[in-house]
CSV table of C-alpha atoms and ligand atoms in Angstrom, one decimal:
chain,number,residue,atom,x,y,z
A,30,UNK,CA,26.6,5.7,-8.3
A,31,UNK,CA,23.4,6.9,-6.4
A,32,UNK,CA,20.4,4.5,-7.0
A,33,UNK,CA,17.0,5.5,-7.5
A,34,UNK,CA,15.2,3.1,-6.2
A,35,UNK,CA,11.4,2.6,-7.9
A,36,UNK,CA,11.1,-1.0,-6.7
A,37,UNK,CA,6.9,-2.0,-5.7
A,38,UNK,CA,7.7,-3.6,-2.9
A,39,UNK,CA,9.8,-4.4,-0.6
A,40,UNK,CA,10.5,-0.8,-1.5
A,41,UNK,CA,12.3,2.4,-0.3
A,42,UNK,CA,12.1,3.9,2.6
A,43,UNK,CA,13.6,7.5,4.1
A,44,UNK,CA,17.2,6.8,4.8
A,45,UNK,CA,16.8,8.1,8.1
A,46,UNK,CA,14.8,4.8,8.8
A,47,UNK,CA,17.3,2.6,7.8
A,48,UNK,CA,19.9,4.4,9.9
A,49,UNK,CA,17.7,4.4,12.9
A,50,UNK,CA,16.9,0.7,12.2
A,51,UNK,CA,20.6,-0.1,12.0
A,52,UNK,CA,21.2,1.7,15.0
A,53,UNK,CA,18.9,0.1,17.2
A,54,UNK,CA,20.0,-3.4,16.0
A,55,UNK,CA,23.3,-2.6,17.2
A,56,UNK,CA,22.2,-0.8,20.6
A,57,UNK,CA,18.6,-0.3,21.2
A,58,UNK,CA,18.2,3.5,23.0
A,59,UNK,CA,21.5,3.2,24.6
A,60,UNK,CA,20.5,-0.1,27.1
A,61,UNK,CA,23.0,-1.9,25.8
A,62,UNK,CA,21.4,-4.4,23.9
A,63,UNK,CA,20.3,-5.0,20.1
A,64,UNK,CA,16.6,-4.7,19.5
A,65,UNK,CA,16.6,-8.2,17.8
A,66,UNK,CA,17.1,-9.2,21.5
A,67,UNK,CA,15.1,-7.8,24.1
A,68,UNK,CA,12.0,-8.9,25.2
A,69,UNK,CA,8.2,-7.5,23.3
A,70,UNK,CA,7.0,-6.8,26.2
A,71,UNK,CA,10.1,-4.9,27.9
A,72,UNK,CA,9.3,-1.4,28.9
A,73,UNK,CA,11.4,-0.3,26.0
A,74,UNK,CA,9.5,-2.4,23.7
A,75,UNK,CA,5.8,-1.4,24.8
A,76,UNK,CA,6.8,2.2,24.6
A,77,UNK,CA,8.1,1.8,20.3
A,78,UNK,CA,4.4,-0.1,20.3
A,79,UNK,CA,2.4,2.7,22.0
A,80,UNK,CA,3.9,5.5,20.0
A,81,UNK,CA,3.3,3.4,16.9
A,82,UNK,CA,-0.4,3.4,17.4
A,83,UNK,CA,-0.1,6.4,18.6
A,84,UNK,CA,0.8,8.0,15.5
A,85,UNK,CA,-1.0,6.1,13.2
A,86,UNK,CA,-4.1,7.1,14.1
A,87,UNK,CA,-2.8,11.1,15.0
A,88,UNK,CA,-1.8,10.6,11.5
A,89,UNK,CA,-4.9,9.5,9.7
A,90,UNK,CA,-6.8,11.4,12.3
A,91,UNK,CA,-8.6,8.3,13.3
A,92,UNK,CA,-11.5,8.8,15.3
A,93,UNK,CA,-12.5,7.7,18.7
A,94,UNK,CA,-13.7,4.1,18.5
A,95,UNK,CA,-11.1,2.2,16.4
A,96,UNK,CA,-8.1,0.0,17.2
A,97,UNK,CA,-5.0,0.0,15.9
A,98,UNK,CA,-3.3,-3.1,14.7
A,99,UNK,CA,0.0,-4.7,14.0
A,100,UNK,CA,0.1,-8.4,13.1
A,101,UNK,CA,2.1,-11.1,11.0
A,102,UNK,CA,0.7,-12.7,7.3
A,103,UNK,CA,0.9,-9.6,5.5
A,104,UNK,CA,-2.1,-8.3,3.6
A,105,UNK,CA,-2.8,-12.0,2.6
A,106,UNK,CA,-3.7,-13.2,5.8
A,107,UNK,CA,-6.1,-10.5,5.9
A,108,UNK,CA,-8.0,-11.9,2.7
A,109,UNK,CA,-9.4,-14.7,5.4
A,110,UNK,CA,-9.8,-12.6,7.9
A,111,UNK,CA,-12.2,-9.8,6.7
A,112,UNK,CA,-14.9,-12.5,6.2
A,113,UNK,CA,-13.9,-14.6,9.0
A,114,UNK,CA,-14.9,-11.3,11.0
A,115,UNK,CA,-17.1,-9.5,9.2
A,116,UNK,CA,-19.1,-11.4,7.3
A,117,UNK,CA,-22.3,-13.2,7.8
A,118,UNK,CA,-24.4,-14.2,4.6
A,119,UNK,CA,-23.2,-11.6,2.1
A,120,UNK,CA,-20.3,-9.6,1.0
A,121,UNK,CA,-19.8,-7.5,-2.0
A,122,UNK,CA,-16.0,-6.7,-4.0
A,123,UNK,CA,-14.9,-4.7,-6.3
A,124,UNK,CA,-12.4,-6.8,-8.7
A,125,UNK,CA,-9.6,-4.3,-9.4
A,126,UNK,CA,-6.4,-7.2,-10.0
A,127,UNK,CA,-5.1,-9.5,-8.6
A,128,UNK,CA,-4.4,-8.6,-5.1
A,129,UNK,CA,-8.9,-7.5,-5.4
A,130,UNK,CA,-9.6,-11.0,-6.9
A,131,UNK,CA,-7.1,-13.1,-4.4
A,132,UNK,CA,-9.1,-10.9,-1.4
A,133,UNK,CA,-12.4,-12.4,-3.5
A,134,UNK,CA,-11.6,-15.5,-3.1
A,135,UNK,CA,-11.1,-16.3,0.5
A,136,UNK,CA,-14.8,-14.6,1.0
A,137,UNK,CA,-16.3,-17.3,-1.1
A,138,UNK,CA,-15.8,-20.1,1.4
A,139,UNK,CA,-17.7,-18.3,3.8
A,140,UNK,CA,-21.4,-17.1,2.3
A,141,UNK,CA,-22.1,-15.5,-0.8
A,142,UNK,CA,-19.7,-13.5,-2.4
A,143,UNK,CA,-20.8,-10.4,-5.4
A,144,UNK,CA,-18.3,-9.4,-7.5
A,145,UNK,CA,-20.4,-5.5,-8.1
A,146,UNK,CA,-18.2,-4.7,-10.8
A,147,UNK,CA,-14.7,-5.9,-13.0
A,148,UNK,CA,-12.6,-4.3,-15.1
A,149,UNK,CA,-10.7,-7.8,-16.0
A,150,UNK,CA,-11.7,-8.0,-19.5
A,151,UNK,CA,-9.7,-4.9,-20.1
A,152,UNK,CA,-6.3,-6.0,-17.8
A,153,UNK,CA,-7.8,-4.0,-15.4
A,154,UNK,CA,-6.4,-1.2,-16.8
A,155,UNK,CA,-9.3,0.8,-14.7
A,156,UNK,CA,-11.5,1.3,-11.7
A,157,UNK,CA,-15.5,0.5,-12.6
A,158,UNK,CA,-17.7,3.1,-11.7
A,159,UNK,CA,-21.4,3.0,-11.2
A,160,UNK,CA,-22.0,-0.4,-9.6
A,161,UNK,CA,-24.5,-1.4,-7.2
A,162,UNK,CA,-23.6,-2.7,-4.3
A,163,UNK,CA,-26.0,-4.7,-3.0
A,164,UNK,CA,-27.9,-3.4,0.3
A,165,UNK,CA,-27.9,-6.1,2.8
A,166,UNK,CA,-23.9,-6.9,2.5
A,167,UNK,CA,-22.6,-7.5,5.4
A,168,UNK,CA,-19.4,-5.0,3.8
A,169,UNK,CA,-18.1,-4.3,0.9
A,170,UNK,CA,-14.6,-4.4,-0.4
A,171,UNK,CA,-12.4,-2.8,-2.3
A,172,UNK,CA,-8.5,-2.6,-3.0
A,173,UNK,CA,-7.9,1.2,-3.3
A,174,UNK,CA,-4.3,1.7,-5.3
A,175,UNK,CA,-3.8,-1.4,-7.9
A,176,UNK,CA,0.0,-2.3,-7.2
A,177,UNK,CA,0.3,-4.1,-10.3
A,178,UNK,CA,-1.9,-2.1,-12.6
A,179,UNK,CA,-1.6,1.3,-11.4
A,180,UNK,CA,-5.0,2.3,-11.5
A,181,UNK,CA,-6.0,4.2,-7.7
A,182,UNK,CA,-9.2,5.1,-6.0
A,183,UNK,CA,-8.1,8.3,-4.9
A,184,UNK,CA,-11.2,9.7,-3.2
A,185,UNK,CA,-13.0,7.4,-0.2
A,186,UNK,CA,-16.4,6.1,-2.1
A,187,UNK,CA,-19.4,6.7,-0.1
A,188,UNK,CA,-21.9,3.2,0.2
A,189,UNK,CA,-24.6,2.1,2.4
A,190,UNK,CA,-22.6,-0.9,4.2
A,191,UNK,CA,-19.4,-1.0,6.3
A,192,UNK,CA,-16.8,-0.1,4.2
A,193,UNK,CA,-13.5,-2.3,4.0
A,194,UNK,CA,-10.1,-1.6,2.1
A,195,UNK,CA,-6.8,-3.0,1.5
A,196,UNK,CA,-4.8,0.1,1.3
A,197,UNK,CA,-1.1,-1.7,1.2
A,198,UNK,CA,0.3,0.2,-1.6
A,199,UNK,CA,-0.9,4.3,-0.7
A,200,UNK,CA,-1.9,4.3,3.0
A,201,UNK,CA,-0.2,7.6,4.0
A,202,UNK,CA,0.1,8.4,0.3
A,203,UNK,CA,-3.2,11.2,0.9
A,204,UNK,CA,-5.8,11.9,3.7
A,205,UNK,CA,-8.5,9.5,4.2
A,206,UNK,CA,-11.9,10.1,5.7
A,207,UNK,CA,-11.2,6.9,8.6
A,208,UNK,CA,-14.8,7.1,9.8
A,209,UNK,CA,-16.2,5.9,6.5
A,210,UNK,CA,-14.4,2.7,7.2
A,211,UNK,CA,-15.3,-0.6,8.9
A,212,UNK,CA,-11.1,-1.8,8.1
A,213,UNK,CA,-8.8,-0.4,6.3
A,214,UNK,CA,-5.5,-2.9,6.3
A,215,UNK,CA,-2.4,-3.7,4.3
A,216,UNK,CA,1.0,-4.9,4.4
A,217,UNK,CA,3.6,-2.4,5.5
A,218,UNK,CA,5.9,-3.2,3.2
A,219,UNK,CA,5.0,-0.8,0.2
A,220,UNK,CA,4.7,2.6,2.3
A,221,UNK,CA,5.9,2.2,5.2
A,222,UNK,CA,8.0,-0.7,7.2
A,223,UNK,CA,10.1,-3.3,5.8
A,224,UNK,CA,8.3,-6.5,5.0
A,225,UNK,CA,6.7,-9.0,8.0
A,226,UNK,CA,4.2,-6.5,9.9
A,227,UNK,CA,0.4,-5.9,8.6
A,228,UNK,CA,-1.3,-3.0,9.8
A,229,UNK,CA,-4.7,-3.0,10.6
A,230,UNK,CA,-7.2,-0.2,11.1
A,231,UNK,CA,-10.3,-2.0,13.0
A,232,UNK,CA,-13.6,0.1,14.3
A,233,UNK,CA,-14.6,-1.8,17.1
A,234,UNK,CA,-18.0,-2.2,17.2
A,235,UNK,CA,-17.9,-3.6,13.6
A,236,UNK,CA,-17.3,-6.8,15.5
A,237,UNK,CA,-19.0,-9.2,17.2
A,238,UNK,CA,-21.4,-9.7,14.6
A,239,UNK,CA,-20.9,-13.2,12.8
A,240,UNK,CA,-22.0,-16.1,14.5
A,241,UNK,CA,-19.2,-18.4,13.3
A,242,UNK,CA,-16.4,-19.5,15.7
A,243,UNK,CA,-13.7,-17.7,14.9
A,244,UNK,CA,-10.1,-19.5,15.5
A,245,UNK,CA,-8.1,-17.1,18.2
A,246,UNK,CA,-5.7,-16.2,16.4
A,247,UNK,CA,-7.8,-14.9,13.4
A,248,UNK,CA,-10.1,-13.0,15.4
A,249,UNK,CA,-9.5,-9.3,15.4
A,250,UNK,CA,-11.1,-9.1,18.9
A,251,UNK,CA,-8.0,-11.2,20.5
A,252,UNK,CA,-5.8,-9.2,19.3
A,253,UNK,CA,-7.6,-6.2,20.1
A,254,UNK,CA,-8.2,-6.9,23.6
A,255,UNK,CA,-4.3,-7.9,24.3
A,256,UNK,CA,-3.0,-4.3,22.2
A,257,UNK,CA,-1.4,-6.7,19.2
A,258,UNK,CA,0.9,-8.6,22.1
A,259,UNK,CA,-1.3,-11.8,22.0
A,260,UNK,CA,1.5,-13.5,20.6
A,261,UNK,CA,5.1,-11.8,19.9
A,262,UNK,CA,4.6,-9.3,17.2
A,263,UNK,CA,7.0,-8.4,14.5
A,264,UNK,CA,9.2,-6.3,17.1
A,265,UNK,CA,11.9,-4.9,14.0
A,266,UNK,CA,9.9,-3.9,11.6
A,267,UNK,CA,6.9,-1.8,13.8
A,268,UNK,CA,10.3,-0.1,15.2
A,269,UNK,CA,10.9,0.9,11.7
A,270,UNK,CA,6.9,1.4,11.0
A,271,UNK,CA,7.3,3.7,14.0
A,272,UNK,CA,10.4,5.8,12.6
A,273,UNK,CA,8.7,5.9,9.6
A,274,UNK,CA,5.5,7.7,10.9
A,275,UNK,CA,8.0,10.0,13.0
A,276,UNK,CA,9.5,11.1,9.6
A,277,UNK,CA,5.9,11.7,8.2
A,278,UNK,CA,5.0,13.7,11.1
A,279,UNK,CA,8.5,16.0,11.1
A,280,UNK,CA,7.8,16.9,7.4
A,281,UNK,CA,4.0,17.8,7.9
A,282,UNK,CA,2.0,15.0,7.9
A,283,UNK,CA,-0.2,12.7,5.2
A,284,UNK,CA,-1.1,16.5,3.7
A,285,UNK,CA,2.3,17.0,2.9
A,286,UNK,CA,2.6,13.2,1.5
A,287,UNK,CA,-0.2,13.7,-0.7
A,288,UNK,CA,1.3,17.3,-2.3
A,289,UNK,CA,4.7,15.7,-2.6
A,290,UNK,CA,3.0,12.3,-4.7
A,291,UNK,CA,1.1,14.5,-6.3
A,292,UNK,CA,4.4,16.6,-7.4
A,293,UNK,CA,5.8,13.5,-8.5
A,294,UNK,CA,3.2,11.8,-10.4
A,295,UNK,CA,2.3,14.8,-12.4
A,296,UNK,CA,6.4,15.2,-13.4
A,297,UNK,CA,6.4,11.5,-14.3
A,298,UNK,CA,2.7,11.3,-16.3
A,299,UNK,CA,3.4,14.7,-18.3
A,300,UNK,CA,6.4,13.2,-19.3
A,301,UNK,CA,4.9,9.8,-20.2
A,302,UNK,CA,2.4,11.9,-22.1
A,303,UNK,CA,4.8,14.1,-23.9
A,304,UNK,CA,8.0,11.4,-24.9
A,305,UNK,CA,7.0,10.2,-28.3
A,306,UNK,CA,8.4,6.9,-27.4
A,307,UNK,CA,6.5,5.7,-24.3
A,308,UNK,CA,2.8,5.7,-23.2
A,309,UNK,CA,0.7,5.5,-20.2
A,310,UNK,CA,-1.3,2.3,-19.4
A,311,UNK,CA,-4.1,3.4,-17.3
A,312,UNK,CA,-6.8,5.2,-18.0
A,313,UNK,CA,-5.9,8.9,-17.5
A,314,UNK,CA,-8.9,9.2,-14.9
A,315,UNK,CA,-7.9,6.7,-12.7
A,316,UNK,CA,-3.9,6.9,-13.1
A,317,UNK,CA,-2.1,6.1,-9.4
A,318,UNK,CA,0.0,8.6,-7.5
A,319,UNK,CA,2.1,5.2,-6.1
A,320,UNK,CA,2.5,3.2,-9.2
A,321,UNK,CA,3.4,5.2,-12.8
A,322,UNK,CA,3.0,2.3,-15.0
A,323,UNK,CA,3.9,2.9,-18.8
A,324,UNK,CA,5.4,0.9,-22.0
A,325,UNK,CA,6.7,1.6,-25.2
A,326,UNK,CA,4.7,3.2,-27.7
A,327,UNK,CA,3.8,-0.1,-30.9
A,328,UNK,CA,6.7,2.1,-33.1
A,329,UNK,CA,9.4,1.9,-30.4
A,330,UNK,CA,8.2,-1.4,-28.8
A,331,UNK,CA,11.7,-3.0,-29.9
A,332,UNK,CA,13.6,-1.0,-27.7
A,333,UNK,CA,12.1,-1.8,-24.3
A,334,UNK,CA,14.8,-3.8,-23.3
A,335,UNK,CA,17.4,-1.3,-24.5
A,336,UNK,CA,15.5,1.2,-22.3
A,337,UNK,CA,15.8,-0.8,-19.5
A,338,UNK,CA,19.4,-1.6,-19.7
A,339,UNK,CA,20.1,2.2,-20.4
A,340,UNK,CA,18.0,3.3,-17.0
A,341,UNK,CA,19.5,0.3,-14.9
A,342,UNK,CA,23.1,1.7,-15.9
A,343,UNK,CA,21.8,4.9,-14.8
A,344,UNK,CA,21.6,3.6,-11.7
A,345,UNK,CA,17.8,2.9,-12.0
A,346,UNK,CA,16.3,0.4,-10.2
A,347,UNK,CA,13.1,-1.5,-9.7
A,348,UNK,CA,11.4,-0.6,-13.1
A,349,UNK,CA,10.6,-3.9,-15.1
A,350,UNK,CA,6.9,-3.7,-15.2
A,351,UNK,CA,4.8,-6.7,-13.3
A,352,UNK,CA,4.8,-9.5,-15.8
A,353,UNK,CA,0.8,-9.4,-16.5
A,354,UNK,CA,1.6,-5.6,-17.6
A,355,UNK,CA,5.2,-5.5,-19.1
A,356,UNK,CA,6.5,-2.3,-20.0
A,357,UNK,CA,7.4,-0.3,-17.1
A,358,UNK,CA,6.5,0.7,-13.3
A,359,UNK,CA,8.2,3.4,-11.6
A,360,UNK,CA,6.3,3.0,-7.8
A,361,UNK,CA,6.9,6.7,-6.1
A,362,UNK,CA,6.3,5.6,-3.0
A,363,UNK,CA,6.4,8.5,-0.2
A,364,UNK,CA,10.7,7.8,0.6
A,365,UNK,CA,11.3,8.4,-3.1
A,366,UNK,CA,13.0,11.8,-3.7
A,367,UNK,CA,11.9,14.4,-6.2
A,368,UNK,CA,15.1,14.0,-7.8
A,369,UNK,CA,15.3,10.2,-8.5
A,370,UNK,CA,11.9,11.1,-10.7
A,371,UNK,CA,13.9,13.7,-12.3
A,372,UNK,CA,16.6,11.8,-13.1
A,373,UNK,CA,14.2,8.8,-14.5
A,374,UNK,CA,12.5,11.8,-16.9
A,375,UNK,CA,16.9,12.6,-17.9
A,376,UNK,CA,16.9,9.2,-19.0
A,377,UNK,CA,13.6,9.0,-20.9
A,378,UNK,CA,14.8,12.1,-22.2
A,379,UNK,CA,18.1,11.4,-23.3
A,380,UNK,CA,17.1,7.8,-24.9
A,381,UNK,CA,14.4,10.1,-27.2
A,382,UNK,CA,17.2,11.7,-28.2
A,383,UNK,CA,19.5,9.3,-29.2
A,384,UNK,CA,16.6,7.0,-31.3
B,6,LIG,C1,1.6,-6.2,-2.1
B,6,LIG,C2,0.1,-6.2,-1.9
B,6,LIG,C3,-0.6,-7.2,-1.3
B,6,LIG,C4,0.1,-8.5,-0.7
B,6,LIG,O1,0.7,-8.2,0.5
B,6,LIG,P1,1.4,-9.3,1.4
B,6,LIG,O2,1.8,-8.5,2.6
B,6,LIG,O3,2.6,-9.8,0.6
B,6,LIG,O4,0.5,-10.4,1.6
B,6,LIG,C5,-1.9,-7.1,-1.2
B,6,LIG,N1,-2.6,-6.1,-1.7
B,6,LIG,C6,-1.9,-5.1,-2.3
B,6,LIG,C7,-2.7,-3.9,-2.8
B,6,LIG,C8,-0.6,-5.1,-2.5
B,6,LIG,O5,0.1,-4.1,-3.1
């Protein structure tokens, strides 16, 4: 049976990626050898890293000025590392969830940490507006699609410091304006790559401004100045990082990712909207293109489970909402077909009807 695969991550990826991937493990471009064993900094290897960075930043039409980045310790790592780098005295966050809160954290060891605005109180169910972010931060942060929540900041806010987001779960999901941006970084395992590489999105003469030592390995600068090869890089998954930009390219670009979420999210909301027996979670305002999360109307609440074990034998997968939400999250991430929402909307469709 086909699976449709709504999983938040580790999550789908375009099939021609995982063919390519398997390929190359078995003979890397025809030298002979698997890619799991050649050398990072081979020819064949520096060439897979160039294109990478290549396309990434023809891709999100990065301007001159900013590095591209691929590193190890996922978007985690980079929780330490924005105020190892960036801050001096003062940062300001925007506390969206959990991933927000756990970035919020690692700044408070360092200087003074403002939390401009929450929406905690209400399961962050949606994105604040109309904080103030104070004007001598050294940045402020922000965490612009809510994995777990699915609330998403889907236009670039505009503020008077550097600008820094963790964009792990809708980079390539719609056009960004990159110049805004002092970072933008995430793990690659929602959009993108399989899990193990972090992508990071650095403008360069954002650093150099904190007077703290900063340990080598945690300093954006090393790995700036030695093009992400300071120490060997996750070669397998910026191969697949790389074939998965390729594929964004052939089918138009981050303009035709955005149409195609957009496609997809409004199928799945207006039928979240119309089924009598489910219900969104987000505010409608701030509802995510990457994560559709929804639960069972207080009448039908009983049959959640059923619903699930229906989908599942359906051949969905992936859907069991995050434990803080329940309910239901169907991520679309940009792999995931048209048809594998349309056949999540049969089922929701064909449960109505038999309850
Ligand atoms: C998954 C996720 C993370 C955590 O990423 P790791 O690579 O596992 O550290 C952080 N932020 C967001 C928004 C996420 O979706």
């Amino acid at each position: 049976m086909k699976k449709h695969n709504f999983s938040a991550g580790p999550s789908i990826l375009p099939s021609e990626v995982i063919e390519e991937t398997a390929k190359a493990v078995l003979d890397f471009n025809g030298i002979g050898l698997s890619i799991l064993e050649i050398s990072h900094r081979s020819k064949e290897f520096q060439a897979v890293m160039d294109e990478a960075e290549a396309l990434f930043k023809e891709l999100l039409n990065i301007p001159e000025g900013y590095s591209v980045l691929f590193l190890g310790g996922g978007a985690s790592l980079e929780f330490c590392m924005i105020p190892y780098n960036f801050m001096e005295k003062k940062a300001a966050y925007l506390n969206t969830g959990v991933w927000a809160k756990k970035a919020m954290k690692e700044a408070k060891a360092f200087g003074e940490t403002v939390e401009v605005a929450s929406s905690a109180d209400a399961n962050y169910t949606f994105i604040p507006k109309n904080y103030e972010i104070p004007a001598d931060a050294d940045y402020f942060h922000f965490t612009s699609n809510n994995t777990i929540y699915g609330t998403e900041i889907l236009e670039d806010p505009t503020c008077a410091v550097p600008m820094i987001a963790d964009m792990s779960s809708d980079i390539f999901s719609r056009p960004i304006d990159v110049s805004k941006y002092a970072c933008i970084y995430g793990g690659a395992q929602k959009n993108l790559a399989p899990s193990g590489v972090t992508f990071v999105v650095v403008k360069n003469d954002a650093l150099g401004k904190v007077s703290r030592y900063i340990p080598t390995m945690l300093n954006y600068q090393t790995h700036i100045n030695d093009g992400s090869m300071f120490n060997t890089p996750p070669v397998l998954p910026i191969y697949s990082a790389m074939l998965t930009m390729r594929w964004i390219k052939s089918l138009g670009g981050v303009p035709a990712m955005e149409k195609r979420a957009k496609e997809k999210a409004d199928m799945l909301y207006a039928e979240i909207d119309r089924n009598k027996m489910f219900m969104g979670t987000a505010a409608v305002e701030d509802r995510s293109r990457m994560n559709i999360c929804f639960v069972m109307t207080p009448e039908y609440k009983e049959f959640e489970a059923d619903f699930l074990k229906f989908a599942t034998e359906k051949g969905m997968v992936g859907l069991k909402g995050h434990r803080s939400v329940g309910g239901f999250r169907a991520s679309c991430y940009n792999a995931l077909a048209k048809e594998s929402v349309q056949a999540l909307i049969d089922c929701m469709q064909e449960f109505e009807k038999t309850h």
